[in-house]
Amino acid sequence: GAGVSQSPSNKVTEKGKDVELRCDPISGHTALYWYRQSLGQGLEFLIYFQGNSAPDKSGLPSDRFSAERTGGSVSTLTIQRTQQEDSAVYLCASSLRSSGANVLTFGAGSRLTVL
Amino acid sequence: QQQVKQSPQSLIVQKGGISIINCAYENTAFDYFPWYQQFPGKGPALLIAIRPDVSEKKEGRFTISFNKSAKQFSLHIMDSQPGDSATYFCAASREGSQGNLIFGKGTKLSVKP
């Protein structure tokens, strides 16, 4: 596609439920990143993929968070047993390669609200 | 540990004025410093970037100034316009490494007409 597509754009869930957030990167981009944006906290790195493997998942806040990428394309971020502190905008980005100087193209994000 | 510190948190500037946002980093291995611009409801987008072999880079009304010895870099927006109102993030990474950009916490800029 022309840009990075994320779904859903908005998700409201109850505490304790599981949620899945989807990211469709730009075709041909081998690197894919997940960031979390909380009010006043900037962009917090969660995990990145090079192809289908995740060389760096150090930013995942707890074992309730997991992500996978299949076919070198679509990625899913799963949050189990959601907590209120998980409420944030989850941003996905992709780039041609995973070199630190690459331009990241971000999606519009998935806004998660945990009640 | 916050590796990239950004200030101010918010900034109000009159139309036509100069907006200045500052960032400081700790890791001397960083060698790529981009600025991203984010409008409400959108994801951040690359605005301008610099490498430490130059002290300044200018693109239109946007200029990055870089001070390697002080481990600081700043974004200057000349002749600020209401359309520049957005949140700006500085970031840093190591060009030769695989992995993520480290972002500052952002500056919300409002340009008053």
CSV table of C-alpha atoms in Angstrom, one decimal:
chain,number,residue,atom,x,y,z
A,1,GLY,CA,0.0,0.0,0.0
A,2,ALA,CA,0.9,3.7,-0.1
A,3,GLY,CA,1.5,4.0,3.6
A,4,VAL,CA,1.5,2.1,6.8
A,5,SER,CA,-2.0,1.0,7.7
A,6,GLN,CA,-3.0,0.2,11.3
A,7,SER,CA,-6.2,-1.2,12.6
A,8,PRO,CA,-8.3,-0.7,14.6
A,9,SER,CA,-7.9,3.1,14.7
A,10,ASN,CA,-9.7,3.1,18.1
A,11,LYS,CA,-10.3,0.3,20.5
A,12,VAL,CA,-12.1,0.5,23.9
A,13,THR,CA,-11.9,-2.6,26.0
A,14,GLU,CA,-12.5,-3.6,29.6
A,15,LYS,CA,-9.8,-4.4,32.0
A,16,GLY,CA,-8.7,-8.0,31.8
A,17,LYS,CA,-9.6,-8.5,28.2
A,18,ASP,CA,-7.1,-9.4,25.4
A,19,VAL,CA,-6.6,-7.1,22.4
A,20,GLU,CA,-4.9,-7.4,19.1
A,21,LEU,CA,-3.6,-4.5,17.1
A,22,ARG,CA,-2.6,-5.0,13.4
A,23,CYS,CA,0.0,-3.3,11.3
A,24,ASP,CA,0.3,-3.5,7.5
A,25,PRO,CA,3.6,-2.0,6.5
A,26,ILE,CA,4.7,-0.5,3.2
A,27,SER,CA,5.3,-3.2,0.7
A,28,GLY,CA,9.0,-4.0,0.4
A,29,HIS,CA,9.9,-2.6,3.8
A,30,THR,CA,11.8,-5.3,5.7
A,31,ALA,CA,11.9,-3.6,9.0
A,32,LEU,CA,8.9,-3.0,11.2
A,33,TYR,CA,8.7,-1.2,14.6
A,34,TRP,CA,6.1,-0.9,17.3
A,35,TYR,CA,6.1,2.2,19.6
A,36,ARG,CA,3.8,3.3,22.3
A,37,GLN,CA,2.8,6.9,22.8
A,38,SER,CA,1.4,7.9,26.1
A,39,LEU,CA,0.4,11.5,27.0
A,40,GLY,CA,3.5,13.4,27.9
A,41,GLN,CA,5.8,10.4,27.5
A,42,GLY,CA,6.9,10.7,24.0
A,43,LEU,CA,7.5,7.6,21.8
A,44,GLU,CA,8.4,4.5,23.8
A,45,PHE,CA,10.1,1.7,21.8
A,46,LEU,CA,8.5,-1.7,22.2
A,47,ILE,CA,9.9,-4.1,19.6
A,48,TYR,CA,11.3,-4.2,16.1
A,49,PHE,CA,11.3,-6.9,13.4
A,50,GLN,CA,13.7,-7.6,10.6
A,51,GLY,CA,11.8,-9.8,8.3
A,52,ASN,CA,9.9,-12.2,10.6
A,53,SER,CA,12.4,-12.2,13.4
A,54,ALA,CA,12.5,-9.8,16.3
A,55,PRO,CA,16.2,-9.0,17.2
A,56,ASP,CA,15.2,-6.5,19.8
A,57,LYS,CA,12.1,-6.9,22.0
A,58,SER,CA,13.6,-5.2,25.0
A,59,GLY,CA,10.9,-2.5,25.1
A,60,LEU,CA,8.0,-4.8,25.7
A,61,PRO,CA,6.8,-3.7,29.2
A,62,SER,CA,5.7,-7.1,30.5
A,63,ASP,CA,5.0,-10.7,29.4
A,64,ARG,CA,1.4,-9.6,28.7
A,65,PHE,CA,2.7,-8.0,25.6
A,66,SER,CA,3.7,-10.0,22.5
A,67,ALA,CA,4.1,-9.4,18.8
A,68,GLU,CA,4.6,-11.5,15.7
A,69,ARG,CA,5.1,-10.8,12.1
A,70,THR,CA,4.3,-13.3,9.3
A,71,GLY,CA,5.4,-13.4,5.7
A,72,GLY,CA,7.7,-10.5,6.3
A,73,SER,CA,4.6,-8.3,6.1
A,74,VAL,CA,1.7,-7.9,8.5
A,75,SER,CA,2.4,-7.7,12.2
A,76,THR,CA,0.2,-8.2,15.2
A,77,LEU,CA,0.7,-6.7,18.7
A,78,THR,CA,-1.2,-8.6,21.3
A,79,ILE,CA,-1.9,-7.4,24.8
A,80,GLN,CA,-3.2,-10.0,27.2
A,81,ARG,CA,-5.2,-9.2,30.4
A,82,THR,CA,-5.2,-5.5,29.6
A,83,GLN,CA,-4.7,-3.0,32.4
A,84,GLN,CA,-5.6,0.7,32.6
A,85,GLU,CA,-2.0,1.7,32.3
A,86,ASP,CA,-2.0,0.1,28.9
A,87,SER,CA,-4.1,2.9,27.6
A,88,ALA,CA,-2.1,4.7,24.9
A,89,VAL,CA,-1.7,5.2,21.2
A,90,TYR,CA,0.2,2.3,19.7
A,91,LEU,CA,2.2,3.3,16.6
A,92,CYS,CA,3.7,1.1,14.0
A,93,ALA,CA,6.4,2.1,11.6
A,94,SER,CA,8.3,0.5,8.8
A,95,SER,CA,11.5,1.2,6.9
A,96,LEU,CA,13.4,-0.3,4.0
A,97,ARG,CA,16.1,-1.8,6.3
A,98,SER,CA,16.8,-1.8,10.0
A,99,SER,CA,19.8,0.4,9.8
A,100,GLY,CA,19.6,3.1,12.5
A,101,ALA,CA,19.7,5.9,9.9
A,102,ASN,CA,16.7,4.7,8.0
A,103,VAL,CA,13.6,6.8,7.6
A,104,LEU,CA,10.7,5.4,9.6
A,105,THR,CA,7.3,5.8,8.0
A,106,PHE,CA,4.6,5.7,10.7
A,107,GLY,CA,1.0,4.7,10.6
A,108,ALA,CA,-1.7,6.9,12.2
A,109,GLY,CA,-1.8,4.6,15.3
A,110,SER,CA,-4.3,2.5,17.2
A,111,ARG,CA,-5.7,4.4,20.2
A,112,LEU,CA,-6.4,1.9,23.0
A,113,THR,CA,-8.5,2.8,26.0
A,114,VAL,CA,-8.8,0.3,28.8
A,115,LEU,CA,-11.8,1.0,31.1
B,1,GLN,CA,17.4,6.3,32.0
B,2,GLN,CA,16.4,8.9,29.4
B,3,GLN,CA,18.9,8.9,26.7
B,4,VAL,CA,17.5,11.9,24.8
B,5,LYS,CA,16.2,14.9,26.7
B,6,GLN,CA,14.0,17.4,25.0
B,7,SER,CA,12.9,20.9,26.0
B,8,PRO,CA,10.7,22.7,26.3
B,9,GLN,CA,7.6,20.5,26.7
B,10,SER,CA,5.5,23.2,25.1
B,11,LEU,CA,6.1,26.4,23.2
B,12,ILE,CA,3.9,29.3,22.0
B,13,VAL,CA,5.3,31.5,19.3
B,14,GLN,CA,3.8,34.4,17.3
B,15,LYS,CA,3.4,34.1,13.6
B,16,GLY,CA,6.7,35.1,11.9
B,17,GLY,CA,8.7,34.4,15.0
B,18,ILE,CA,11.5,31.8,15.5
B,19,SER,CA,10.7,28.5,17.3
B,20,ILE,CA,13.6,26.8,19.0
B,21,ILE,CA,13.5,23.3,20.4
B,22,ASN,CA,16.5,21.8,22.2
B,23,CYS,CA,17.7,18.2,22.7
B,24,ALA,CA,20.6,16.7,24.6
B,25,TYR,CA,21.9,13.1,24.3
B,26,GLU,CA,24.1,11.0,26.5
B,27,ASN,CA,25.4,8.2,24.3
B,28,THR,CA,28.4,9.3,22.4
B,29,ALA,CA,28.0,6.4,19.9
B,30,PHE,CA,24.9,8.1,18.5
B,31,ASP,CA,25.6,9.4,15.0
B,32,TYR,CA,22.3,10.1,13.4
B,33,PHE,CA,19.9,12.8,14.7
B,34,PRO,CA,16.5,13.2,13.0
B,35,TRP,CA,13.5,15.4,13.9
B,36,TYR,CA,10.0,14.1,13.4
B,37,GLN,CA,6.8,16.3,13.1
B,38,GLN,CA,3.5,15.0,14.3
B,39,PHE,CA,0.1,16.5,13.6
B,40,PRO,CA,-2.9,15.5,15.7
B,41,GLY,CA,-4.4,12.2,14.7
B,42,LYS,CA,-1.4,11.4,12.5
B,43,GLY,CA,1.8,9.4,13.0
B,44,PRO,CA,5.1,11.2,13.2
B,45,ALA,CA,6.8,12.1,9.9
B,46,LEU,CA,10.5,12.8,9.3
B,47,LEU,CA,11.2,16.5,9.0
B,48,ILE,CA,14.9,16.9,8.8
B,49,ALA,CA,18.0,14.9,10.0
B,50,ILE,CA,21.7,15.6,10.6
B,51,ARG,CA,24.9,13.6,11.1
B,52,PRO,CA,27.7,14.8,13.4
B,53,ASP,CA,30.1,15.6,10.6
B,54,VAL,CA,28.4,18.9,10.1
B,55,SER,CA,27.4,21.6,12.6
B,56,GLU,CA,24.3,22.8,10.8
B,57,LYS,CA,21.8,21.6,8.2
B,58,LYS,CA,19.1,23.8,6.6
B,59,GLU,CA,16.0,22.8,4.7
B,60,GLY,CA,13.8,25.7,3.8
B,61,ARG,CA,12.6,27.4,7.1
B,62,PHE,CA,13.9,24.4,9.2
B,63,THR,CA,17.5,24.3,10.5
B,64,ILE,CA,19.2,21.8,12.8
B,65,SER,CA,22.2,23.1,14.8
B,66,PHE,CA,24.5,20.4,16.2
B,67,ASN,CA,27.1,20.8,19.0
B,68,LYS,CA,29.1,17.5,19.2
B,69,SER,CA,31.2,18.5,22.2
B,70,ALA,CA,28.1,19.5,24.2
B,71,LYS,CA,26.1,16.6,23.0
B,72,GLN,CA,23.3,18.9,22.0
B,73,PHE,CA,21.3,19.6,18.9
B,74,SER,CA,18.4,22.0,18.3
B,75,LEU,CA,15.7,22.7,15.7
B,76,HIS,CA,15.1,26.2,14.6
B,77,ILE,CA,11.9,27.1,12.7
B,78,MET,CA,12.2,30.5,11.0
B,79,ASP,CA,9.2,32.6,10.1
B,80,SER,CA,7.0,30.3,12.1
B,81,GLN,CA,3.5,29.8,10.6
B,82,PRO,CA,0.2,28.5,12.2
B,83,GLY,CA,0.6,25.5,9.9
B,84,ASP,CA,3.7,24.6,11.8
B,85,SER,CA,1.6,24.0,14.9
B,86,ALA,CA,2.4,20.3,15.8
B,87,THR,CA,4.4,18.2,18.2
B,88,TYR,CA,8.1,17.8,17.4
B,89,PHE,CA,10.2,14.9,18.4
B,90,CYS,CA,14.0,14.8,18.3
B,91,ALA,CA,15.6,11.3,18.1
B,92,ALA,CA,19.0,9.7,18.0
B,93,SER,CA,20.5,6.4,16.8
B,94,ARG,CA,23.6,4.7,15.6
B,95,GLU,CA,23.6,4.6,11.8
B,96,GLY,CA,25.6,1.5,11.7
B,97,SER,CA,23.5,-0.4,14.1
B,98,GLN,CA,20.3,-2.3,13.6
B,99,GLY,CA,17.5,-1.2,15.6
B,100,ASN,CA,15.4,1.6,16.9
B,101,LEU,CA,15.4,5.3,17.2
B,102,ILE,CA,15.5,6.7,20.7
B,103,PHE,CA,13.0,9.6,20.9
B,104,GLY,CA,12.7,12.6,23.1
B,105,LYS,CA,9.4,13.3,24.9
B,106,GLY,CA,8.2,15.8,22.4
B,107,THR,CA,7.5,19.6,22.2
B,108,LYS,CA,4.1,20.8,21.4
B,109,LEU,CA,4.4,24.0,19.3
B,110,SER,CA,1.6,26.4,18.9
B,111,VAL,CA,2.0,29.3,16.5
B,112,LYS,CA,-0.5,32.1,17.1
B,113,PRO,CA,-1.7,34.1,14.1
